[in-house]
Amino acid sequence: MSKTNDIRRELFSNGRDVRKKFKKDFPNEINIFIDNYDQIIKELCKFKRNENNKRHAYIEMFFLNSINSLLISMKLLLNGLIIPSCFLMRSFYEALCISLLCSSEKINTFSEIENKPNEYPYQKAPIFLRKKENIEEFSLNKEIVNLNEEIYKYYNNYSHSTYFTNYHLYIEEKQGNILLGEVYDEGKRNLYEIELQNRIYSCNLAIEFMRIIIEKQK
């Protein structure tokens, strides 16, 4: 892609052809994601927010931030924009963990953010959640905690310019070709499958975290 018209076409393309290939190759995964995301919304509707309760506002704000990142991440993936899609997965995990941490009065997350919102280390929220006392506070399954840690580290690699991200610039099905913009690479179908499964799992995680948050309200 070197001509001016090629660049213009890429900037204003709508990714229809790429999305068609994803829909053709991964119909079940896409439908499962949609169903699971719908369940997230249903669980969120059960959250009884007191409009005079700042803690509730923070919980809802960060939870909405997280699931919005998840939805846009899925949309970018289906448009063949895998690297920015994965950037947002890191944001999803951070915001989701913050929403859960804010729900407990025994943890200082809410007060720390409220008092110094510009100084709180938001990117460390997944690390804070893995502390032993916090795992016990929310009765988190250790297998889930370990899996979350693996996935978060995986997406953390997408947040820096590394060999890992550079790999995605090359089209495997056409050796020597460089991927710029929206592309469906047949050589990366296994990778796409992993990414789709991660987003399906992330839906289930958001559902589980919201259920824990609601339980904390009782």
Backbone as CSV, one residue per row, in Angstrom:
resi,resn,N_x,N_y,N_z,CA_x,CA_y,CA_z,C_x,C_y,C_z
1,MET,0.853,-1.190,0.000,0.000,0.000,0.000,0.887,1.238,0.000
2,SER,1.101,1.848,-1.188,2.011,2.980,-1.254,1.407,4.174,-1.982
3,LYS,0.393,3.932,-2.808,-0.197,5.020,-3.555,-1.156,5.826,-2.689
4,THR,-1.297,7.111,-3.057,-2.196,7.979,-2.314,-3.611,7.423,-2.268
5,ASN,-4.097,6.900,-3.370,-5.455,6.352,-3.423,-5.602,5.127,-2.528
6,ASP,-4.530,4.324,-2.438,-4.561,3.149,-1.554,-4.689,3.586,-0.103
7,ILE,-3.944,4.608,0.277,-3.986,5.119,1.651,-5.363,5.691,1.948
8,ARG,-5.890,6.461,1.015,-7.214,7.052,1.200,-8.277,5.958,1.347
9,ARG,-8.178,4.924,0.517,-9.134,3.823,0.565,-9.079,3.114,1.911
10,GLU,-7.869,2.934,2.432,-7.726,2.267,3.733,-8.312,3.106,4.850
11,LEU,-8.065,4.413,4.812,-8.564,5.305,5.856,-10.087,5.337,5.913
12,PHE,-10.728,5.215,4.771,-12.176,5.356,4.727,-12.912,4.060,4.395
13,SER,-12.210,2.942,4.459,-12.869,1.658,4.223,-13.719,1.296,5.433
14,ASN,-14.715,0.447,5.215,-15.588,0.055,6.332,-15.351,-1.381,6.793
15,GLY,-14.350,-2.059,6.233,-13.985,-3.400,6.700,-14.990,-4.482,6.372
16,ARG,-15.913,-4.232,5.441,-16.985,-5.196,5.150,-16.429,-6.553,4.721
17,ASP,-15.437,-6.560,3.842,-14.895,-7.823,3.340,-14.218,-8.622,4.442
18,VAL,-13.516,-7.923,5.324,-12.844,-8.598,6.442,-13.887,-9.207,7.375
19,ARG,-14.929,-8.449,7.689,-15.975,-8.953,8.588,-16.684,-10.168,7.996
20,LYS,-16.881,-10.172,6.682,-17.525,-11.312,6.033,-16.714,-12.590,6.243
21,LYS,-15.391,-12.456,6.172,-14.536,-13.632,6.351,-14.600,-14.136,7.796
22,PHE,-14.624,-13.220,8.762,-14.755,-13.631,10.159,-16.099,-14.323,10.387
23,LYS,-17.175,-13.745,9.838,-18.512,-14.320,10.016,-18.605,-15.699,9.372
24,LYS,-17.912,-15.885,8.264,-17.922,-17.175,7.573,-17.140,-18.230,8.344
25,ASP,-15.976,-17.847,8.885,-15.090,-18.818,9.535,-15.394,-19.043,11.019
26,PHE,-16.006,-18.050,11.672,-16.223,-18.161,13.118,-17.654,-17.788,13.535
27,PRO,-18.666,-18.358,12.886,-20.049,-17.983,13.234,-20.439,-18.354,14.661
28,ASN,-20.004,-19.526,15.125,-20.372,-19.980,16.469,-19.754,-19.100,17.537
29,GLU,-18.465,-18.787,17.373,-17.782,-17.958,18.364,-18.407,-16.565,18.451
30,ILE,-18.753,-16.008,17.306,-19.362,-14.670,17.293,-20.724,-14.701,17.982
31,ASN,-21.527,-15.724,17.707,-22.849,-15.821,18.325,-22.754,-16.043,19.837
32,ILE,-21.782,-16.850,20.250,-21.597,-17.078,21.688,-21.202,-15.778,22.378
33,PHE,-20.309,-15.021,21.745,-19.921,-13.733,22.319,-21.134,-12.831,22.476
34,ILE,-21.958,-12.742,21.457,-23.140,-11.877,21.500,-24.076,-12.300,22.627
35,ASP,-24.318,-13.599,22.744,-25.200,-14.103,23.810,-24.623,-13.810,25.189
36,ASN,-23.316,-14.033,25.338,-22.681,-13.797,26.639,-22.636,-12.311,26.983
37,TYR,-22.410,-11.482,25.978,-22.392,-10.031,26.235,-23.782,-9.556,26.648
38,ASP,-24.794,-10.121,26.033,-26.172,-9.796,26.421,-26.409,-10.164,27.884
39,GLN,-25.809,-11.260,28.322,-25.952,-11.676,29.729,-25.249,-10.698,30.666
40,ILE,-24.146,-10.120,30.213,-23.469,-9.094,31.024,-24.432,-7.946,31.309
41,ILE,-25.123,-7.474,30.275,-26.056,-6.364,30.420,-27.183,-6.733,31.389
42,LYS,-27.673,-7.957,31.286,-28.735,-8.413,32.190,-28.263,-8.415,33.639
43,GLU,-27.019,-8.853,33.861,-26.477,-8.851,35.223,-26.286,-7.426,35.728
44,LEU,-25.816,-6.549,34.857,-25.610,-5.150,35.241,-26.928,-4.501,35.649
45,CYS,-28.008,-4.866,34.979,-29.325,-4.302,35.300,-29.790,-4.701,36.702
46,LYS,-29.212,-5.756,37.254,-29.560,-6.191,38.607,-28.826,-5.379,39.675
47,PHE,-27.822,-4.629,39.246,-27.040,-3.814,40.180,-27.898,-2.635,40.631
48,LYS,-28.185,-2.574,41.915,-29.066,-1.537,42.462,-28.238,-0.356,42.937
49,ARG,-28.087,0.596,42.039,-27.272,1.758,42.369,-28.060,2.804,43.127
50,ASN,-27.512,3.206,44.269,-28.056,4.323,45.035,-27.421,5.597,44.491
51,GLU,-28.223,6.489,43.932,-27.675,7.673,43.271,-26.925,8.590,44.235
52,ASN,-27.149,8.417,45.522,-26.437,9.230,46.522,-25.183,8.534,47.050
53,ASN,-24.900,7.373,46.505,-23.759,6.582,46.964,-22.635,6.676,45.933
54,LYS,-21.555,7.371,46.316,-20.445,7.564,45.382,-19.750,6.252,45.033
55,ARG,-19.678,5.366,45.992,-19.032,4.075,45.733,-19.766,3.345,44.601
56,HIS,-21.093,3.371,44.656,-21.888,2.730,43.612,-21.605,3.367,42.251
57,ALA,-21.461,4.682,42.237,-21.190,5.398,40.980,-19.860,4.971,40.394
58,TYR,-18.847,4.804,41.249,-17.523,4.401,40.782,-17.550,2.970,40.260
59,ILE,-18.252,2.092,40.981,-18.360,0.697,40.554,-18.982,0.634,39.163
60,GLU,-20.094,1.329,39.004,-20.804,1.312,37.727,-19.966,1.942,36.617
61,MET,-19.299,3.047,36.934,-18.500,3.756,35.938,-17.377,2.873,35.401
62,PHE,-16.639,2.231,36.295,-15.523,1.395,35.850,-16.012,0.119,35.171
63,PHE,-17.141,-0.420,35.638,-17.673,-1.622,35.000,-18.116,-1.313,33.575
64,LEU,-18.805,-0.188,33.395,-19.231,0.217,32.054,-18.021,0.490,31.161
65,ASN,-17.010,1.090,31.738,-15.759,1.335,31.000,-15.185,0.018,30.498
66,SER,-15.185,-0.981,31.373,-14.581,-2.265,31.025,-15.354,-2.970,29.913
67,ILE,-16.673,-3.048,30.043,-17.426,-3.805,29.042,-17.525,-3.036,27.721
68,ASN,-17.411,-1.709,27.780,-17.344,-0.938,26.529,-16.035,-1.250,25.804
69,SER,-14.942,-1.344,26.563,-13.644,-1.705,25.966,-13.714,-3.093,25.347
70,LEU,-14.405,-4.006,26.026,-14.538,-5.374,25.521,-15.318,-5.402,24.208
71,LEU,-16.412,-4.653,24.143,-17.230,-4.627,22.934,-16.470,-4.018,21.752
72,ILE,-15.799,-2.894,21.998,-15.044,-2.253,20.919,-13.865,-3.119,20.497
73,SER,-13.260,-3.808,21.466,-12.168,-4.728,21.150,-12.642,-5.815,20.194
74,MET,-13.815,-6.364,20.482,-14.377,-7.397,19.602,-14.654,-6.817,18.215
75,LYS,-15.179,-5.617,18.176,-15.486,-4.973,16.886,-14.211,-4.762,16.073
76,LEU,-13.150,-4.305,16.721,-11.880,-4.089,16.026,-11.298,-5.406,15.522
77,LEU,-11.414,-6.454,16.336,-10.918,-7.769,15.926,-11.639,-8.242,14.666
78,LEU,-12.953,-8.082,14.634,-13.737,-8.530,13.481,-13.505,-7.654,12.255
79,ASN,-12.828,-6.535,12.454,-12.449,-5.680,11.331,-10.981,-5.870,10.960
80,GLY,-10.346,-6.892,11.542,-8.965,-7.211,11.197,-7.929,-6.303,11.822
81,LEU,-8.313,-5.557,12.862,-7.385,-4.635,13.532,-6.973,-5.241,14.871
82,ILE,-6.160,-6.271,14.796,-5.906,-7.091,15.974,-5.088,-6.383,17.050
83,ILE,-4.090,-5.592,16.680,-3.249,-4.956,17.701,-4.027,-3.938,18.529
84,PRO,-4.734,-2.966,17.927,-5.533,-2.058,18.754,-6.645,-2.781,19.506
85,SER,-7.148,-3.867,18.904,-8.155,-4.673,19.590,-7.602,-5.221,20.900
86,CYS,-6.361,-5.667,20.862,-5.735,-6.242,22.056,-5.319,-5.161,23.056
87,PHE,-5.003,-3.964,22.574,-4.764,-2.844,23.505,-5.973,-2.698,24.431
88,LEU,-7.155,-2.754,23.856,-8.374,-2.540,24.624,-8.668,-3.682,25.580
89,MET,-8.155,-4.862,25.301,-8.356,-5.973,26.237,-7.627,-5.708,27.545
90,ARG,-6.473,-5.073,27.455,-5.771,-4.698,28.682,-6.616,-3.685,29.457
91,SER,-7.184,-2.708,28.773,-8.042,-1.715,29.422,-9.255,-2.382,30.056
92,PHE,-9.798,-3.386,29.362,-10.942,-4.131,29.896,-10.612,-4.736,31.248
93,TYR,-9.483,-5.452,31.325,-9.120,-6.124,32.561,-8.845,-5.134,33.691
94,GLU,-8.178,-4.052,33.380,-7.866,-3.068,34.415,-9.137,-2.461,35.000
95,ALA,-10.036,-2.010,34.132,-11.269,-1.374,34.606,-12.162,-2.372,35.338
96,LEU,-12.208,-3.617,34.855,-13.036,-4.635,35.501,-12.536,-4.917,36.917
97,CYS,-11.225,-5.029,37.060,-10.647,-5.275,38.387,-10.901,-4.105,39.331
98,ILE,-10.816,-2.892,38.820,-11.064,-1.714,39.646,-12.511,-1.701,40.134
99,SER,-13.446,-2.027,39.252,-14.859,-2.034,39.654,-15.094,-3.016,40.793
100,LEU,-14.443,-4.175,40.724,-14.597,-5.170,41.788,-13.929,-4.692,43.074
101,LEU,-12.723,-4.160,42.970,-12.009,-3.673,44.156,-12.780,-2.556,44.848
102,CYS,-13.432,-1.706,44.069,-14.197,-0.588,44.641,-15.426,-1.068,45.416
103,SER,-15.872,-2.279,45.140,-17.111,-2.763,45.762,-16.938,-3.181,47.212
104,SER,-15.703,-3.345,47.651,-15.454,-3.782,49.030,-15.064,-2.614,49.931
105,GLU,-15.745,-2.502,51.055,-15.421,-1.459,52.034,-14.165,-1.802,52.822
106,LYS,-13.707,-3.047,52.722,-12.504,-3.466,53.440,-11.228,-3.143,52.654
107,ILE,-11.396,-2.746,51.393,-10.264,-2.426,50.534,-10.282,-0.928,50.254
108,ASN,-9.112,-0.300,50.203,-9.033,1.160,50.097,-9.120,1.716,48.676
109,THR,-9.370,0.859,47.709,-9.350,1.306,46.310,-10.270,2.496,46.063
110,PHE,-11.517,2.393,46.508,-12.482,3.471,46.262,-12.019,4.793,46.863
111,SER,-11.582,4.767,48.127,-11.167,6.006,48.798,-9.903,6.580,48.162
112,GLU,-8.996,5.702,47.730,-7.764,6.183,47.101,-8.055,6.875,45.765
113,ILE,-8.965,6.313,44.998,-9.324,6.933,43.723,-10.089,8.227,43.949
114,GLU,-10.991,8.200,44.907,-11.788,9.400,45.192,-10.910,10.555,45.654
115,ASN,-9.923,10.265,46.497,-9.064,11.312,47.053,-8.001,11.796,46.062
116,LYS,-7.431,10.855,45.295,-6.372,11.237,44.348,-6.579,10.503,43.010
117,PRO,-7.609,10.916,42.273,-7.944,10.201,41.033,-6.852,10.217,39.973
118,ASN,-6.007,11.237,39.996,-4.953,11.337,38.979,-3.661,10.628,39.374
119,GLU,-3.625,10.118,40.596,-2.410,9.473,41.084,-2.563,7.968,41.279
120,TYR,-3.792,7.475,41.245,-3.999,6.042,41.471,-3.380,5.231,40.325
121,PRO,-2.638,4.163,40.648,-1.999,3.329,39.601,-2.988,2.336,38.990
122,TYR,-3.863,2.834,38.129,-4.928,2.013,37.547,-4.395,0.753,36.860
123,GLN,-3.223,0.878,36.238,-2.685,-0.258,35.495,-2.293,-1.420,36.400
124,LYS,-2.208,-1.162,37.708,-1.819,-2.213,38.649,-3.016,-2.906,39.297
125,ALA,-4.223,-2.529,38.923,-5.422,-3.112,39.542,-5.457,-4.637,39.452
126,PRO,-5.107,-5.243,38.287,-5.104,-6.710,38.235,-4.101,-7.329,39.210
127,ILE,-2.997,-6.623,39.450,-1.995,-7.110,40.407,-2.535,-7.011,41.821
128,PHE,-3.199,-5.891,42.146,-3.784,-5.717,43.475,-4.836,-6.791,43.749
129,LEU,-5.621,-7.122,42.737,-6.683,-8.109,42.930,-6.115,-9.482,43.264
130,ARG,-4.884,-9.753,42.830,-4.280,-11.065,43.070,-3.662,-11.202,44.465
131,LYS,-3.717,-10.139,45.253,-3.221,-10.241,46.623,-4.060,-11.250,47.394
132,LYS,-3.410,-11.987,48.269,-4.078,-13.066,49.009,-5.317,-12.584,49.748
133,GLU,-5.197,-11.434,50.430,-6.331,-10.939,51.210,-7.503,-10.527,50.330
134,ASN,-7.204,-10.065,49.107,-8.275,-9.665,48.202,-8.943,-10.880,47.555
135,ILE,-8.145,-11.895,47.274,-8.705,-13.150,46.764,-9.679,-13.732,47.780
136,GLU,-9.282,-13.671,49.048,-10.141,-14.185,50.112,-11.373,-13.303,50.306
137,GLU,-11.201,-11.996,50.178,-12.316,-11.067,50.347,-13.443,-11.351,49.360
138,PHE,-13.081,-11.686,48.133,-14.085,-11.922,47.099,-14.332,-13.413,46.838
139,SER,-13.682,-14.259,47.621,-13.821,-15.718,47.468,-13.569,-16.153,46.034
140,LEU,-12.480,-15.646,45.475,-12.149,-15.937,44.081,-11.499,-17.310,43.961
141,ASN,-11.883,-18.019,42.929,-11.284,-19.313,42.623,-9.844,-19.100,42.164
142,LYS,-8.893,-19.848,42.743,-7.486,-19.659,42.409,-7.189,-19.958,40.941
143,GLU,-7.916,-20.923,40.379,-7.718,-21.237,38.958,-8.100,-20.040,38.095
144,ILE,-9.191,-19.371,38.480,-9.614,-18.181,37.742,-8.584,-17.082,37.886
145,VAL,-8.068,-16.909,39.088,-7.062,-15.876,39.341,-5.815,-16.128,38.495
146,ASN,-5.363,-17.381,38.457,-4.165,-17.719,37.680,-4.393,-17.533,36.182
147,LEU,-5.576,-17.925,35.704,-5.888,-17.759,34.284,-5.955,-16.282,33.920
148,ASN,-6.553,-15.485,34.807,-6.619,-14.038,34.568,-5.224,-13.438,34.475
149,GLU,-4.329,-13.911,35.337,-2.963,-13.397,35.338,-2.274,-13.707,34.009
150,GLU,-2.467,-14.929,33.505,-1.864,-15.318,32.231,-2.396,-14.464,31.081
151,ILE,-3.710,-14.281,31.065,-4.319,-13.507,29.974,-3.908,-12.044,30.051
152,TYR,-3.865,-11.505,31.277,-3.492,-10.094,31.418,-2.049,-9.874,30.958
153,LYS,-1.158,-10.784,31.324,0.238,-10.667,30.888,0.322,-10.757,29.369
154,TYR,-0.500,-11.624,28.800,-0.545,-11.794,27.341,-0.913,-10.470,26.674
155,TYR,-1.952,-9.809,27.176,-2.380,-8.548,26.561,-1.479,-7.379,26.939
156,ASN,-0.787,-7.508,28.031,0.167,-6.465,28.414,1.288,-6.373,27.373
157,ASN,1.598,-7.510,26.736,2.634,-7.521,25.696,2.236,-6.700,24.475
158,TYR,0.922,-6.538,24.275,0.445,-5.752,23.139,0.551,-4.249,23.387
159,SER,0.856,-3.873,24.615,0.895,-2.450,24.968,2.262,-1.825,24.727
160,HIS,3.171,-2.594,24.173,4.525,-2.093,23.916,4.963,-2.539,22.520
161,SER,5.898,-1.820,21.960,6.427,-2.200,20.653,7.465,-3.298,20.862
162,THR,7.066,-4.527,20.623,7.934,-5.675,20.854,7.914,-6.589,19.629
163,TYR,8.724,-7.632,19.676,8.702,-8.641,18.613,7.303,-9.224,18.490
164,PHE,6.640,-9.364,19.627,5.307,-9.950,19.676,4.326,-9.145,18.828
165,THR,4.354,-7.811,18.968,3.450,-6.984,18.171,3.934,-6.859,16.733
166,ASN,5.251,-6.837,16.533,5.780,-6.745,15.171,5.389,-7.953,14.319
167,TYR,5.243,-9.094,14.971,4.856,-10.320,14.260,3.551,-10.125,13.494
168,HIS,2.649,-9.320,14.062,1.336,-9.135,13.448,1.363,-8.200,12.245
169,LEU,2.521,-7.655,11.936,2.632,-6.803,10.752,2.837,-7.612,9.481
170,TYR,3.075,-8.911,9.650,3.377,-9.747,8.481,2.233,-10.726,8.212
171,ILE,1.892,-10.859,6.934,0.813,-11.742,6.516,1.386,-13.130,6.255
172,GLU,0.944,-14.109,7.032,1.504,-15.453,6.920,1.106,-16.142,5.619
173,GLU,-0.103,-15.872,5.129,-0.549,-16.569,3.920,0.165,-16.059,2.669
174,LYS,0.783,-14.884,2.747,1.522,-14.320,1.615,2.880,-13.866,2.122
175,GLN,3.826,-14.769,2.154,5.136,-14.503,2.715,5.759,-13.245,2.108
176,GLY,6.254,-12.380,2.994,6.911,-11.162,2.534,5.994,-9.959,2.491
177,ASN,4.676,-10.185,2.518,3.732,-9.074,2.501,3.541,-8.500,3.901
178,ILE,3.430,-7.200,3.982,3.251,-6.529,5.258,1.788,-6.135,5.436
179,LEU,1.273,-6.352,6.646,-0.110,-6.047,6.957,-0.216,-4.590,7.397
180,LEU,-0.971,-3.803,6.649,-1.265,-2.432,7.040,-2.772,-2.227,6.952
181,GLY,-3.381,-1.800,8.048,-4.818,-1.579,8.040,-5.606,-2.853,8.262
182,GLU,-6.802,-2.906,7.663,-7.736,-4.006,7.872,-7.411,-5.186,6.955
183,VAL,-7.036,-6.301,7.550,-6.679,-7.484,6.763,-7.133,-8.738,7.497
184,TYR,-7.660,-9.704,6.748,-7.934,-11.032,7.287,-6.843,-11.950,6.748
185,ASP,-6.003,-12.437,7.644,-4.862,-13.271,7.266,-5.216,-14.737,7.507
186,GLU,-5.415,-15.499,6.433,-5.762,-16.919,6.559,-4.726,-17.685,7.372
187,GLY,-3.489,-17.205,7.343,-2.424,-17.872,8.089,-2.507,-17.676,9.583
188,LYS,-3.393,-16.783,10.027,-3.528,-16.511,11.464,-4.866,-16.981,12.018
189,ARG,-5.494,-17.945,11.361,-6.807,-18.401,11.815,-6.754,-18.983,13.223
190,ASN,-5.678,-19.696,13.558,-5.553,-20.238,14.912,-5.458,-19.116,15.940
191,LEU,-4.744,-18.062,15.581,-4.630,-16.904,16.473,-5.989,-16.227,16.640
192,TYR,-6.727,-16.087,15.555,-8.061,-15.479,15.640,-8.967,-16.300,16.561
193,GLU,-8.839,-17.621,16.455,-9.644,-18.500,17.312,-9.328,-18.247,18.788
194,ILE,-8.042,-18.116,19.100,-7.629,-17.840,20.484,-8.193,-16.498,20.950
195,GLU,-8.082,-15.490,20.099,-8.559,-14.163,20.468,-10.073,-14.154,20.700
196,LEU,-10.802,-14.847,19.865,-12.256,-14.918,20.036,-12.623,-15.641,21.327
197,GLN,-11.924,-16.734,21.609,-12.187,-17.476,22.835,-11.850,-16.631,24.068
198,ASN,-10.791,-15.834,23.979,-10.439,-14.959,25.104,-11.539,-13.942,25.381
199,ARG,-12.167,-13.441,24.330,-13.229,-12.457,24.521,-14.502,-13.106,25.045
200,ILE,-14.746,-14.346,24.642,-15.884,-15.089,25.203,-15.652,-15.332,26.692
201,TYR,-14.435,-15.757,27.027,-14.097,-15.956,28.435,-14.238,-14.651,29.217
202,SER,-13.817,-13.553,28.606,-13.878,-12.255,29.281,-15.316,-11.845,29.583
203,CYS,-16.239,-12.209,28.697,-17.659,-11.974,28.985,-18.070,-12.715,30.251
204,ASN,-17.679,-13.976,30.334,-18.025,-14.786,31.504,-17.404,-14.213,32.770
205,LEU,-16.194,-13.687,32.645,-15.527,-13.083,33.798,-16.286,-11.841,34.266
206,ALA,-16.713,-11.011,33.322,-17.471,-9.810,33.677,-18.784,-10.181,34.363
207,ILE,-19.437,-11.231,33.884,-20.678,-11.707,34.514,-20.405,-12.135,35.947
208,GLU,-19.335,-12.909,36.138,-18.990,-13.401,37.466,-18.650,-12.254,38.419
209,PHE,-17.886,-11.279,37.934,-17.507,-10.151,38.784,-18.718,-9.326,39.175
210,MET,-19.653,-9.113,38.242,-20.849,-8.346,38.582,-21.695,-9.092,39.601
211,ARG,-21.755,-10.400,39.510,-22.497,-11.187,40.500,-21.872,-11.048,41.886
212,ILE,-20.552,-11.018,41.937,-19.863,-10.821,43.214,-20.163,-9.430,43.755
213,ILE,-20.135,-8.432,42.883,-20.420,-7.045,43.282,-21.833,-6.935,43.854
214,ILE,-22.776,-7.556,43.174,-24.180,-7.527,43.650,-24.297,-8.214,44.991
215,GLU,-23.561,-9.312,45.157,-23.586,-10.026,46.441,-23.059,-9.153,47.567
216,LYS,-22.079,-8.289,47.239,-21.504,-7.382,48.237,-22.523,-6.335,48.695
217,GLN,-23.531,-6.077,47.869,-24.546,-5.098,48.211,-25.485,-5.601,49.300
218,LYS,-25.602,-6.904,49.419,-26.579,-7.488,50.353,-26.147,-7.337,51.803
